[in-house]
Tab-separated table of C-alpha atoms in Angstrom:
chain	number	residue	atom	x	y	z
Q	237	MET	CA	-61.487	12.542	-21.069
Q	238	GLY	CA	-60.115	16.062	-20.589
Q	239	GLN	CA	-61.167	18.480	-17.889
Q	240	LEU	CA	-61.586	21.183	-20.570
Q	241	ASP	CA	-63.225	19.218	-23.377
Q	242	GLY	CA	-65.358	21.556	-25.488
Q	243	LYS	CA	-63.882	24.774	-24.045
Q	244	VAL	CA	-62.686	27.596	-26.290
Q	245	ALA	CA	-60.033	29.715	-24.617
Q	246	ILE	CA	-58.118	32.891	-25.355
Q	247	ILE	CA	-54.820	33.045	-23.468
Q	248	THR	CA	-52.697	36.198	-23.592
Q	249	GLY	CA	-48.941	36.242	-23.128
Q	250	ALA	CA	-49.086	32.681	-24.432
Q	251	ALA	CA	-45.638	32.495	-26.053
Q	252	GLN	CA	-43.564	32.101	-22.896
Q	253	GLY	CA	-43.544	31.545	-19.135
Q	254	MET	CA	-46.877	30.975	-17.433
Q	255	GLY	CA	-48.933	31.690	-20.572
Q	256	GLU	CA	-47.079	28.963	-22.455
Q	257	ALA	CA	-47.604	26.530	-19.548
Q	258	HIS	CA	-51.333	27.339	-19.443
Q	259	THR	CA	-51.634	26.843	-23.192
Q	260	ARG	CA	-49.955	23.443	-23.083
Q	261	ARG	CA	-52.105	22.268	-20.135
Q	262	PHE	CA	-55.320	23.580	-21.675
Q	263	VAL	CA	-54.680	21.745	-24.943
Q	264	ALA	CA	-53.728	18.574	-23.052
Q	265	GLU	CA	-57.063	18.814	-21.192
Q	266	GLY	CA	-59.047	19.086	-24.414
Q	267	ALA	CA	-59.506	22.854	-24.884
Q	268	LYS	CA	-59.131	24.794	-28.118
Q	269	VAL	CA	-56.803	27.729	-27.535
Q	270	VAL	CA	-56.265	31.022	-29.318
Q	271	MET	CA	-52.803	32.167	-28.283
Q	272	ALA	CA	-52.156	35.895	-28.112
Q	273	ASP	CA	-48.668	37.382	-27.829
Q	274	LEU	CA	-46.382	39.926	-29.464
Q	275	ASN	CA	-43.655	37.301	-29.717
Q	276	GLU	CA	-44.413	35.790	-33.118
Q	277	GLY	CA	-41.465	33.395	-33.340
Q	278	ASP	CA	-42.159	31.448	-30.165
Q	279	GLY	CA	-45.931	31.770	-30.509
Q	280	GLU	CA	-45.996	30.238	-34.017
Q	281	ARG	CA	-43.558	27.513	-32.977
Q	282	ILE	CA	-45.675	26.448	-29.972
Q	283	ALA	CA	-48.939	26.601	-31.937
Q	284	LYS	CA	-47.466	24.417	-34.687
Q	285	GLU	CA	-46.259	21.917	-32.104
Q	286	LEU	CA	-49.731	21.712	-30.539
Q	287	GLY	CA	-51.489	21.125	-33.872
Q	288	ASP	CA	-55.134	21.845	-34.671
Q	289	ALA	CA	-56.140	22.667	-31.088
Q	290	ALA	CA	-54.089	25.874	-30.964
Q	291	VAL	CA	-53.857	28.901	-33.190
Q	292	PHE	CA	-51.468	31.792	-32.672
Q	293	VAL	CA	-52.502	35.372	-33.403
Q	294	LYS	CA	-49.840	38.050	-33.121
Q	295	SER	CA	-51.562	40.550	-30.830
Q	296	ASP	CA	-50.966	43.659	-28.810
Q	297	VAL	CA	-53.288	43.292	-25.802
Q	298	THR	CA	-53.388	47.078	-25.431
Q	299	SER	CA	-55.037	47.345	-28.873
Q	300	VAL	CA	-58.828	47.187	-28.954
Q	301	GLY	CA	-58.630	46.247	-32.639
Q	302	ASP	CA	-56.389	43.289	-31.891
Q	303	TRP	CA	-58.897	42.060	-29.301
Q	304	ARG	CA	-61.611	42.162	-31.957
Q	305	THR	CA	-59.428	40.008	-34.194
Q	306	LEU	CA	-58.761	37.552	-31.359
Q	307	VAL	CA	-62.459	37.014	-30.659
Q	308	GLU	CA	-63.299	36.769	-34.385
Q	309	THR	CA	-60.547	34.198	-34.836
Q	310	ALA	CA	-61.762	32.146	-31.885
Q	311	GLU	CA	-65.377	32.217	-33.066
Q	312	SER	CA	-64.632	31.405	-36.694
Q	313	GLN	CA	-62.163	28.605	-35.923
Q	314	PHE	CA	-63.554	27.066	-32.737
Q	315	GLY	CA	-66.851	28.700	-31.682
Q	316	ASN	CA	-67.924	31.072	-28.933
Q	317	VAL	CA	-65.290	31.886	-26.324
Q	318	THR	CA	-65.872	30.170	-22.960
Q	319	VAL	CA	-62.552	30.899	-21.216
Q	320	LEU	CA	-60.431	34.046	-21.096
Q	321	VAL	CA	-57.038	34.017	-19.397
Q	322	ASN	CA	-55.773	37.592	-19.109
Q	323	ASN	CA	-52.187	36.597	-18.436
Q	324	ALA	CA	-50.056	39.091	-20.377
Q	325	GLY	CA	-48.136	41.449	-18.128
Q	326	ILE	CA	-44.936	43.367	-17.679
Q	327	ILE	CA	-42.911	44.432	-14.682
Q	328	GLY	CA	-41.693	47.826	-15.827
Q	329	PRO	CA	-38.562	49.478	-14.505
Q	330	ILE	CA	-37.237	48.870	-11.005
Q	331	ALA	CA	-37.700	52.366	-9.665
Q	332	GLU	CA	-38.764	54.204	-6.549
Q	333	THR	CA	-41.905	56.257	-6.902
Q	334	VAL	CA	-40.182	59.640	-7.101
Q	335	GLU	CA	-37.974	58.296	-9.892
Q	336	LEU	CA	-40.699	56.476	-11.822
Q	337	ASP	CA	-41.172	57.988	-15.257
Q	338	GLU	CA	-44.799	58.929	-16.032
Q	339	GLU	CA	-44.567	57.224	-19.422
Q	340	ASP	CA	-43.418	53.990	-17.797
Q	341	PHE	CA	-46.285	54.197	-15.320
Q	342	HIS	CA	-48.707	54.544	-18.210
Q	343	THR	CA	-47.195	51.635	-20.132
Q	344	VAL	CA	-47.340	49.255	-17.152
Q	345	CYS	CA	-50.972	50.186	-16.467
Q	346	LEU	CA	-51.853	49.761	-20.147
Q	347	VAL	CA	-50.393	46.270	-20.370
Q	348	ASN	CA	-51.353	44.960	-16.918
Q	349	GLN	CA	-54.694	46.628	-16.295
Q	350	TYR	CA	-56.253	48.247	-19.369
Q	351	SER	CA	-55.620	45.115	-21.438
Q	352	GLN	CA	-57.705	43.072	-18.984
Q	353	PHE	CA	-60.596	45.512	-19.387
Q	354	TYR	CA	-60.262	45.453	-23.174
Q	355	GLY	CA	-60.176	41.655	-23.089
Q	356	MET	CA	-63.218	41.253	-20.867
Q	357	LYS	CA	-65.200	43.809	-22.874
Q	358	ALA	CA	-64.374	41.993	-26.103
Q	359	VAL	CA	-65.029	38.489	-24.822
Q	360	ILE	CA	-68.108	38.808	-22.571
Q	361	PRO	CA	-70.636	39.038	-25.480
Q	362	SER	CA	-69.187	35.826	-26.914
Q	363	MET	CA	-69.496	34.145	-23.498
Q	364	GLN	CA	-73.095	35.357	-23.223
Q	365	ARG	CA	-73.859	33.720	-26.566
Q	366	ALA	CA	-72.182	30.539	-25.274
Q	367	GLY	CA	-74.376	30.547	-22.152
Q	368	GLY	CA	-71.542	31.272	-19.762
Q	369	GLY	CA	-67.823	31.258	-19.269
Q	370	SER	CA	-64.858	31.641	-16.950
Q	371	ILE	CA	-62.645	34.734	-16.908
Q	372	ILE	CA	-59.302	34.460	-15.138
Q	373	ASN	CA	-57.363	37.661	-14.536
Q	374	VAL	CA	-53.746	37.199	-13.564
Q	375	SER	CA	-52.914	39.588	-10.774
Q	376	SER	CA	-50.014	38.885	-8.384
Q	377	VAL	CA	-49.219	38.680	-4.693
Q	378	ALA	CA	-48.385	42.334	-5.372
Q	379	GLY	CA	-52.128	42.763	-5.942
Q	380	LEU	CA	-52.766	41.726	-2.321
Q	381	VAL	CA	-49.940	43.408	-0.443
Q	382	SER	CA	-47.087	45.682	-1.411
Q	383	ILE	CA	-44.485	42.940	-1.281
Q	384	VAL	CA	-40.937	43.755	-0.336
Q	385	GLY	CA	-38.973	44.139	-3.543
Q	386	ALA	CA	-41.968	45.071	-5.681
Q	387	PRO	CA	-40.479	46.665	-8.804
Q	388	ASN	CA	-42.471	49.877	-8.810
Q	389	LEU	CA	-45.725	51.599	-7.896
Q	390	ALA	CA	-47.280	50.998	-11.307
Q	391	TYR	CA	-46.871	47.241	-11.008
Q	392	VAL	CA	-48.492	47.123	-7.569
Q	393	GLY	CA	-51.235	49.562	-8.595
Q	394	SER	CA	-52.106	47.717	-11.797
Q	395	LYS	CA	-52.197	44.358	-10.010
Q	396	PHE	CA	-54.515	45.744	-7.296
Q	397	ALA	CA	-56.697	47.126	-10.084
Q	398	SER	CA	-56.909	43.719	-11.718
Q	399	ARG	CA	-58.259	42.287	-8.469
Q	400	GLY	CA	-60.879	45.035	-8.188
Q	401	MET	CA	-62.033	44.780	-11.808
Q	402	THR	CA	-62.399	41.032	-11.293
Q	403	LYS	CA	-64.840	41.505	-8.435
Q	404	HIS	CA	-66.849	44.079	-10.362
Q	405	VAL	CA	-67.259	41.789	-13.368
Q	406	ALA	CA	-68.107	38.814	-11.139
Q	407	THR	CA	-71.018	40.697	-9.575
Q	408	GLN	CA	-72.301	42.032	-12.895
Q	409	TYR	CA	-72.248	38.905	-15.012
Q	410	GLY	CA	-73.025	36.124	-12.527
Q	411	LYS	CA	-76.564	36.274	-13.932
Q	412	ASP	CA	-75.157	35.227	-17.318
Q	413	ASN	CA	-73.313	32.290	-15.760
Q	414	ILE	CA	-70.008	34.075	-16.312
Q	415	ARG	CA	-67.531	33.557	-13.486
Q	416	CYS	CA	-64.573	35.852	-12.918
Q	417	ASN	CA	-61.657	35.221	-10.561
Q	418	SER	CA	-58.205	36.662	-9.989
Q	419	VAL	CA	-55.048	34.604	-9.578
Q	420	HIS	CA	-52.191	35.817	-7.399
Q	421	PRO	CA	-48.940	34.010	-8.139
Q	422	GLY	CA	-45.957	34.406	-5.851
Q	423	TYR	CA	-42.484	33.694	-7.176
Q	424	ILE	CA	-42.694	31.583	-10.304
Q	425	LYS	CA	-39.761	30.510	-12.476
Q	426	THR	CA	-40.485	32.486	-15.632
Q	427	PRO	CA	-38.357	34.516	-18.047
Q	428	MET	CA	-40.015	37.661	-16.629
Q	429	MET	CA	-39.005	36.731	-13.090
Q	430	ALA	CA	-35.481	35.875	-14.247
Q	431	ALA	CA	-35.186	39.335	-15.786
Q	432	ALA	CA	-36.396	40.991	-12.585
Q	433	THR	CA	-34.165	39.035	-10.203
Q	434	ASP	CA	-30.469	38.396	-10.614
Q	435	GLU	CA	-30.411	34.817	-9.428
Q	436	GLU	CA	-32.282	31.546	-9.261
Q	437	GLY	CA	-34.250	32.857	-6.366
Q	438	GLY	CA	-31.385	32.761	-3.821
Q	439	GLY	CA	-32.407	35.604	-1.531
Q	440	ILE	CA	-36.070	35.226	-2.427
Q	441	THR	CA	-36.536	31.581	-1.531
Q	442	SER	CA	-35.621	32.232	2.093
Q	443	GLN	CA	-38.805	34.360	2.331
Q	444	ILE	CA	-41.054	31.595	0.961
Q	445	PRO	CA	-42.385	29.153	3.588
Q	446	LEU	CA	-42.247	26.270	1.108
Q	447	GLY	CA	-38.629	27.262	0.420
Q	448	ARG	CA	-38.752	27.239	-3.358
Q	449	MET	CA	-40.028	29.031	-6.416
Q	450	ALA	CA	-42.770	27.383	-8.458
Q	451	ASP	CA	-42.709	25.863	-11.869
Q	452	PRO	CA	-45.141	27.627	-14.272
Q	453	ASP	CA	-46.954	24.319	-14.698
Q	454	GLU	CA	-48.025	24.432	-11.045
Q	455	VAL	CA	-49.927	27.630	-11.802
Q	456	ALA	CA	-51.302	26.073	-14.983
Q	457	GLN	CA	-53.016	23.371	-12.929
Q	458	LEU	CA	-54.843	26.030	-10.926
Q	459	MET	CA	-55.868	27.660	-14.218
Q	460	VAL	CA	-57.288	24.372	-15.497
Q	461	TRP	CA	-59.387	24.059	-12.365
Q	462	LEU	CA	-60.696	27.635	-12.605
Q	463	ALA	CA	-61.446	27.219	-16.324
Q	464	SER	CA	-63.222	23.902	-15.812
Q	465	ASP	CA	-66.754	23.192	-14.646
Q	466	SER	CA	-65.240	21.768	-11.432
Q	467	SER	CA	-65.117	25.337	-10.078
Q	468	SER	CA	-68.745	26.081	-10.999
Q	469	TYR	CA	-69.565	27.959	-7.756
Q	470	VAL	CA	-66.268	29.860	-7.511
Q	471	SER	CA	-66.561	33.474	-8.617
Q	472	GLY	CA	-65.185	36.813	-7.467
Q	473	THR	CA	-62.413	35.127	-5.496
Q	474	GLU	CA	-58.678	35.660	-5.123
Q	475	GLN	CA	-56.742	32.483	-5.822
Q	476	VAL	CA	-53.423	32.818	-4.046
Q	477	ILE	CA	-50.636	30.500	-5.248
Q	478	ASP	CA	-47.580	31.659	-3.343
Q	479	ALA	CA	-46.473	28.810	-1.044
Q	480	GLY	CA	-47.493	30.812	1.997
Q	481	LEU	CA	-45.587	34.016	1.157
Q	482	THR	CA	-48.493	36.310	2.043
Q	483	ALA	CA	-49.827	34.084	4.847
Q	484	GLN	CA	-47.021	35.276	7.123
H	66	MET	CA	-59.975	9.601	-12.099
H	67	GLY	CA	-57.133	8.770	-9.779
H	68	ARG	CA	-56.075	12.288	-8.864
H	69	LEU	CA	-55.673	11.117	-5.246
H	70	LYS	CA	-54.330	7.658	-6.019
H	71	ASP	CA	-52.508	6.060	-3.062
H	72	LYS	CA	-53.294	8.928	-0.693
H	73	VAL	CA	-54.788	8.288	2.736
H	74	ALA	CA	-57.328	10.919	3.752
H	75	ILE	CA	-59.462	11.662	6.778
H	76	VAL	CA	-62.687	13.641	6.375
H	77	THR	CA	-64.452	14.850	9.514
H	78	GLY	CA	-68.150	15.555	9.421
H	79	ALA	CA	-68.319	12.842	6.758
H	80	GLY	CA	-71.832	11.769	7.678
H	81	SER	CA	-73.596	14.482	5.710
H	82	GLY	CA	-73.308	17.551	3.496
H	83	ILE	CA	-69.891	18.720	2.317
H	84	GLY	CA	-68.084	16.016	4.284
H	85	ALA	CA	-70.112	13.189	2.748
H	86	ALA	CA	-69.776	14.627	-0.779
H	87	THR	CA	-66.036	15.033	-0.297
H	88	ALA	CA	-65.473	11.568	1.170
H	89	ARG	CA	-67.280	10.155	-1.869
H	90	ARG	CA	-65.155	12.192	-4.313
H	91	PHE	CA	-61.884	11.410	-2.522
H	92	HIS	CA	-62.735	7.713	-2.768
H	93	GLU	CA	-63.633	8.033	-6.465
H	94	GLU	CA	-60.280	9.717	-7.086
H	95	GLY	CA	-58.423	6.765	-5.622
H	96	ALA	CA	-57.837	7.791	-2.018
H	97	LYS	CA	-58.250	5.561	1.008
H	98	VAL	CA	-60.742	7.450	3.119
H	99	VAL	CA	-61.461	7.541	6.822
H	100	LEU	CA	-64.986	8.852	7.369
H	101	ALA	CA	-65.235	10.468	10.789
H	102	ASP	CA	-68.417	11.784	12.372
H	103	VAL	CA	-70.142	11.978	15.719
H	104	SER	CA	-73.571	11.172	14.285
H	105	GLY	CA	-72.985	7.616	13.127
H	106	ALA	CA	-74.396	8.555	9.717
H	107	GLN	CA	-70.960	8.073	8.111
H	108	GLU	CA	-71.214	4.294	8.573
H	109	VAL	CA	-73.797	3.925	5.818
H	110	LEU	CA	-71.644	5.810	3.338
H	111	ALA	CA	-68.475	3.946	4.346
H	112	LYS	CA	-70.289	0.669	3.752
H	113	GLU	CA	-71.510	1.865	0.369
H	114	LEU	CA	-68.001	2.916	-0.666
H	115	GLY	CA	-66.678	-0.475	0.429
H	116	GLU	CA	-62.993	-1.225	0.066
H	117	GLY	CA	-60.731	1.676	0.951
H	118	ALA	CA	-63.265	3.321	3.258
H	119	LEU	CA	-63.291	3.193	7.042
H	120	SER	CA	-65.922	4.598	9.387
H	121	VAL	CA	-64.757	6.039	12.710
H	122	ASP	CA	-66.980	7.513	15.430
H	123	THR	CA	-65.271	10.766	16.345
H	124	ASP	CA	-66.033	13.714	18.571
H	125	VAL	CA	-63.698	16.417	17.284
H	126	THR	CA	-63.964	18.363	20.540
H	127	LYS	CA	-62.240	15.557	22.464
H	128	SER	CA	-58.498	15.144	22.202
H	129	GLU	CA	-58.501	11.391	22.793
H	130	SER	CA	-61.221	10.927	20.162
H	131	VAL	CA	-59.237	12.889	17.559
H	132	GLN	CA	-56.059	10.987	18.408
H	133	ALA	CA	-57.938	7.701	18.032
H	134	MET	CA	-59.238	8.846	14.619
H	135	ILE	CA	-55.734	9.561	13.374
H	136	ALA	CA	-54.391	6.337	14.833
H	137	ALA	CA	-57.170	4.414	13.057
H	138	ALA	CA	-56.157	5.933	9.718
H	139	VAL	CA	-52.503	5.016	10.175
H	140	GLU	CA	-53.233	1.534	11.544
H	141	THR	CA	-55.662	0.663	8.773
H	142	PHE	CA	-54.073	2.353	5.769
H	143	GLY	CA	-50.454	2.819	6.849
H	144	ARG	CA	-50.034	6.584	6.663
H	145	LEU	CA	-51.813	9.942	6.582
H	146	ASP	CA	-51.592	12.321	3.615
H	147	VAL	CA	-54.740	14.417	3.781
H	148	LEU	CA	-56.866	15.711	6.641
H	149	TYR	CA	-60.052	17.602	5.863
H	150	ASN	CA	-61.187	19.279	9.104
H	151	ASN	CA	-64.733	19.798	7.995
H	152	ALA	CA	-66.983	19.014	10.986
H	153	GLY	CA	-68.981	22.032	12.100
H	154	ILE	CA	-72.320	23.260	13.381
H	155	ASP	CA	-74.271	26.499	13.093
H	156	GLY	CA	-75.298	26.586	16.780
H	157	GLU	CA	-78.042	28.563	18.473
H	158	LEU	CA	-79.058	31.898	16.956
H	159	HIS	CA	-78.995	34.839	19.380
H	160	PRO	CA	-77.708	38.416	19.308
H	161	VAL	CA	-74.387	38.483	21.097
H	162	ALA	CA	-75.731	40.130	24.282
H	163	GLU	CA	-78.249	37.307	24.596
H	164	MET	CA	-75.958	34.450	23.587
H	165	PRO	CA	-75.914	31.740	26.266
H	166	GLU	CA	-72.320	31.072	27.195
H	167	GLU	CA	-72.717	27.313	26.721
H	168	ALA	CA	-74.097	27.888	23.226
H	169	TRP	CA	-71.054	30.068	22.413
H	170	ASP	CA	-68.672	27.450	23.833
H	171	GLN	CA	-70.237	24.585	21.941
H	172	VAL	CA	-69.708	26.257	18.566
H	173	GLN	CA	-66.132	27.225	19.466
H	174	ALA	CA	-65.405	23.686	20.628
H	175	ILE	CA	-66.548	22.031	17.406
H	176	ASN	CA	-65.734	24.652	14.782
H	177	LEU	CA	-62.400	25.984	16.067
H	178	ARG	CA	-60.992	23.706	18.775
H	179	GLY	CA	-61.908	20.685	16.658
H	180	VAL	CA	-59.842	22.064	13.773
H	181	PHE	CA	-56.932	22.788	16.126
H	182	LEU	CA	-57.005	19.253	17.511
H	183	GLY	CA	-57.082	17.768	14.021
H	184	ILE	CA	-54.077	19.795	12.936
H	185	ARG	CA	-52.330	19.218	16.255
H	186	TYR	CA	-52.359	15.438	15.945
H	187	ALA	CA	-52.213	15.034	12.132
H	188	ILE	CA	-48.980	16.946	11.658
H	189	PRO	CA	-46.724	14.487	13.549
H	190	GLU	CA	-48.025	11.651	11.333
H	191	MET	CA	-47.584	13.692	8.158
H	192	LEU	CA	-44.021	14.621	9.114
H	193	LYS	CA	-43.156	10.912	9.199
H	194	THR	CA	-43.864	10.594	5.473
H	195	GLY	CA	-42.485	13.938	4.363
H	196	GLY	CA	-45.607	16.040	4.188
H	197	GLY	CA	-49.297	16.269	3.513
H	198	SER	CA	-52.255	18.512	2.815
H	199	ILE	CA	-54.581	19.822	5.523
H	200	ILE	CA	-57.835	21.477	4.525
H	201	ASN	CA	-60.008	23.339	7.012
H	202	THR	CA	-63.611	24.347	6.494
H	203	ALA	CA	-63.954	28.039	7.284
H	204	SER	CA	-66.925	29.943	5.847
H	205	MET	CA	-67.935	33.120	4.078
H	206	ALA	CA	-68.990	33.991	7.655
H	207	ALA	CA	-65.283	34.588	8.269
H	208	THR	CA	-65.448	37.470	5.786
H	209	VAL	CA	-68.861	39.053	6.401
H	210	ALA	CA	-71.078	39.134	9.474
H	211	PHE	CA	-74.248	37.108	9.937
H	212	PRO	CA	-76.346	38.566	12.750
H	213	SER	CA	-77.158	36.160	15.601
H	214	MET	CA	-74.214	33.949	14.604
H	215	SER	CA	-71.425	35.624	16.577
H	216	SER	CA	-69.782	32.447	17.798
H	217	TYR	CA	-69.979	30.850	14.365
H	218	CYS	CA	-68.477	33.895	12.633
H	219	ALA	CA	-65.754	34.269	15.256
H	220	ALA	CA	-64.828	30.584	15.128
H	221	LYS	CA	-64.654	30.624	11.333
H	222	GLY	CA	-62.493	33.754	11.368
H	223	GLY	CA	-60.254	31.912	13.801
H	224	VAL	CA	-60.021	28.940	11.442
H	225	ILE	CA	-58.538	31.158	8.732
H	226	MET	CA	-55.775	32.542	10.938
H	227	LEU	CA	-55.101	29.105	12.393
H	228	THR	CA	-54.760	27.916	8.800
H	229	LYS	CA	-52.284	30.646	7.889
H	230	THR	CA	-50.190	30.180	11.016
H	231	ALA	CA	-49.944	26.416	10.627
H	232	ALA	CA	-49.123	26.898	6.923
H	233	ALA	CA	-46.281	29.277	7.725
H	234	GLU	CA	-44.929	26.981	10.438
H	235	TYR	CA	-44.867	23.716	8.486
H	236	ALA	CA	-44.443	24.683	4.812
H	237	ALA	CA	-40.722	23.983	4.915
H	238	GLN	CA	-41.513	20.449	6.039
H	239	GLY	CA	-43.838	19.772	3.159
H	240	ILE	CA	-47.172	20.248	4.883
H	241	ARG	CA	-49.657	22.512	3.142
H	242	VAL	CA	-52.602	24.010	5.040
H	243	ASN	CA	-55.487	25.751	3.285
H	244	ALA	CA	-58.985	26.900	4.158
H	245	ILE	CA	-62.166	26.489	2.138
H	246	SER	CA	-64.795	29.152	2.797
H	247	PRO	CA	-68.125	27.914	1.473
H	248	GLY	CA	-71.041	30.204	0.860
H	249	THR	CA	-74.536	28.805	0.981
H	250	ILE	CA	-74.334	25.110	0.219
H	251	GLN	CA	-77.217	22.647	0.304
H	252	THR	CA	-76.394	20.856	3.587
H	253	ALA	CA	-77.931	19.964	6.936
H	254	ILE	CA	-76.850	23.386	8.236
H	255	THR	CA	-78.733	25.305	5.545
H	256	THR	CA	-81.761	23.092	6.088
H	257	HIS	CA	-81.575	23.862	9.787
H	258	LEU	CA	-81.292	27.662	9.374
H	259	PRO	CA	-84.517	29.684	8.909
H	260	ALA	CA	-85.817	29.490	5.324
H	261	ASP	CA	-86.267	33.253	4.972
H	262	MET	CA	-82.620	33.760	5.958
H	263	ILE	CA	-81.494	31.329	3.249
H	264	ASN	CA	-83.816	32.849	0.639
H	265	ALA	CA	-82.476	36.330	1.360
H	266	ILE	CA	-78.918	35.020	0.935
H	267	ILE	CA	-79.773	33.388	-2.410
H	268	GLU	CA	-81.474	36.555	-3.631
H	269	ARG	CA	-78.310	38.551	-2.980
H	270	ASN	CA	-76.002	36.031	-4.632
H	271	PRO	CA	-74.518	37.160	-8.000
H	272	VAL	CA	-74.718	33.603	-9.306
H	273	GLY	CA	-78.303	33.453	-8.023
H	274	ARG	CA	-78.354	29.969	-6.599
H	275	ILE	CA	-77.295	27.779	-3.722
H	276	ALA	CA	-74.445	25.342	-4.389
H	277	ASP	CA	-74.441	21.597	-4.329
H	278	ALA	CA	-72.026	20.036	-1.819
H	279	SER	CA	-70.288	18.266	-4.712
H	280	GLU	CA	-69.056	21.648	-5.967
H	281	VAL	CA	-67.130	22.096	-2.720
H	282	ALA	CA	-65.867	18.525	-2.986
H	283	SER	CA	-64.273	19.421	-6.351
H	284	LEU	CA	-62.295	22.185	-4.654
H	285	ALA	CA	-61.258	19.845	-1.843
H	286	VAL	CA	-59.965	17.290	-4.362
H	287	PHE	CA	-57.813	19.975	-5.981
H	288	LEU	CA	-56.392	21.149	-2.648
H	289	ALA	CA	-55.787	17.571	-1.479
H	290	SER	CA	-53.993	16.622	-4.699
H	291	ASP	CA	-50.461	17.354	-5.827
H	292	GLU	CA	-51.950	19.673	-8.476
H	293	SER	CA	-51.991	22.394	-5.808
H	294	ALA	CA	-48.409	21.816	-4.617
H	295	PHE	CA	-47.536	25.543	-4.513
H	296	ILE	CA	-50.751	26.602	-2.764
H	297	THR	CA	-50.628	26.936	1.003
H	298	GLY	CA	-51.875	29.354	3.655
H	299	ALA	CA	-54.688	30.523	1.391
H	300	ASP	CA	-58.405	30.919	2.004
H	301	HIS	CA	-60.487	29.608	-0.890
H	302	LEU	CA	-63.896	31.238	-1.089
H	303	ILE	CA	-66.570	29.227	-2.878
H	304	ASP	CA	-69.616	31.423	-2.501
H	305	GLY	CA	-70.833	32.294	-6.004
H	306	GLY	CA	-69.683	35.858	-5.365
H	307	TYR	CA	-71.891	36.448	-2.304
H	308	THR	CA	-69.262	38.282	-0.246
H	309	LEU	CA	-68.511	40.707	-3.081
H	310	LEU	CA	-71.633	42.719	-2.396
């Protein structure tokens, strides 16, 4: 018996890192998953490996049209969408504010923030038809505090925005039994983190009370809980998974 | 089932409400459970759960009583992996300028000092086995004010910072410490509070209902289990969105 039996999920950024870990966990727990990513090679490979429970759709999360296709695919293949994991995100350049290019600012906000709005707008009607659902927006510890070493202002700003949009949606759609929560990962071992740091955490781990970075699968287990009916009274919250980084 | 297999857990306030629901769930998930309460009501549940459940009469405001509770867990089940500091009361309702000092002290003693004592004496046992998970019941009253409940709100706010400090101090040694902040849950406390107060809270709630204690128990199972290995020092609201508005 899976914790997500009968759930239909859309997971963005599903071809690598945390999105891949969430996809694998969700399928293992009985969910049907529509995987969204720009990375077609890895996305198709993972979907094939997972069999009938997963379908990959090459998608740009900043495209409203692609969101329409994602929801149509989910509904035609599996039924109404009951879980949305807005996981896709980028870091952008490592730049001080006075050096941050306006175009780069716009791109980071489009991918990290606007995409979550587009996703929620596209998916909520499907959840209403289903009688409810769980939306999980991936923010960051950088959506709680401006962490030392944050790459740029756009990253911090977009992650704060994700947290705010989450609360707004939670208050509006609670009446439809739609829950909405934000997740705030600390340092997780992902390809994105590897690209942003030059080591296996060396200098970073000394700042983390637990003394280590996390495996993406540790975040995936939190996602399973938020997606499942076990968290039925949890909405509008910030789920911090950072080994105490921001508790200090 | 079996998400807490082989773990030894203590739940305080296990005689009713969230504590009773959690003790039941912990036991279902394979944990050995010590049910601690001052009321005696935990004995009935411990008997019902049978093997792997132990009832202990505990006053969380008394150091020797808390130490005896922890000793009972280790003597009976061999170790301590999980402590859920859940015991709490609402206390007398008065505006702060009219709050009797004894009424203030009583709430502080149970809701904050009790949590401190639990942490204080659980950590040495957990260090012996390489770590553990401590869960403390805070409240949405740590985030927003409830008039006439100054001591309750202050104690619950204190629980959150106690949680974060203990988490920062002992993370490197494998001990995780998290808070659960329930909203309005169907328990003895909500039955005790004035009905119009509870109805007004429900009316304001985005999800539009009060929660069952078992919904909090589900969160406690997750935080007690190894599934939440990277989560520490965090406050986990479970309020149906009440504090958003």
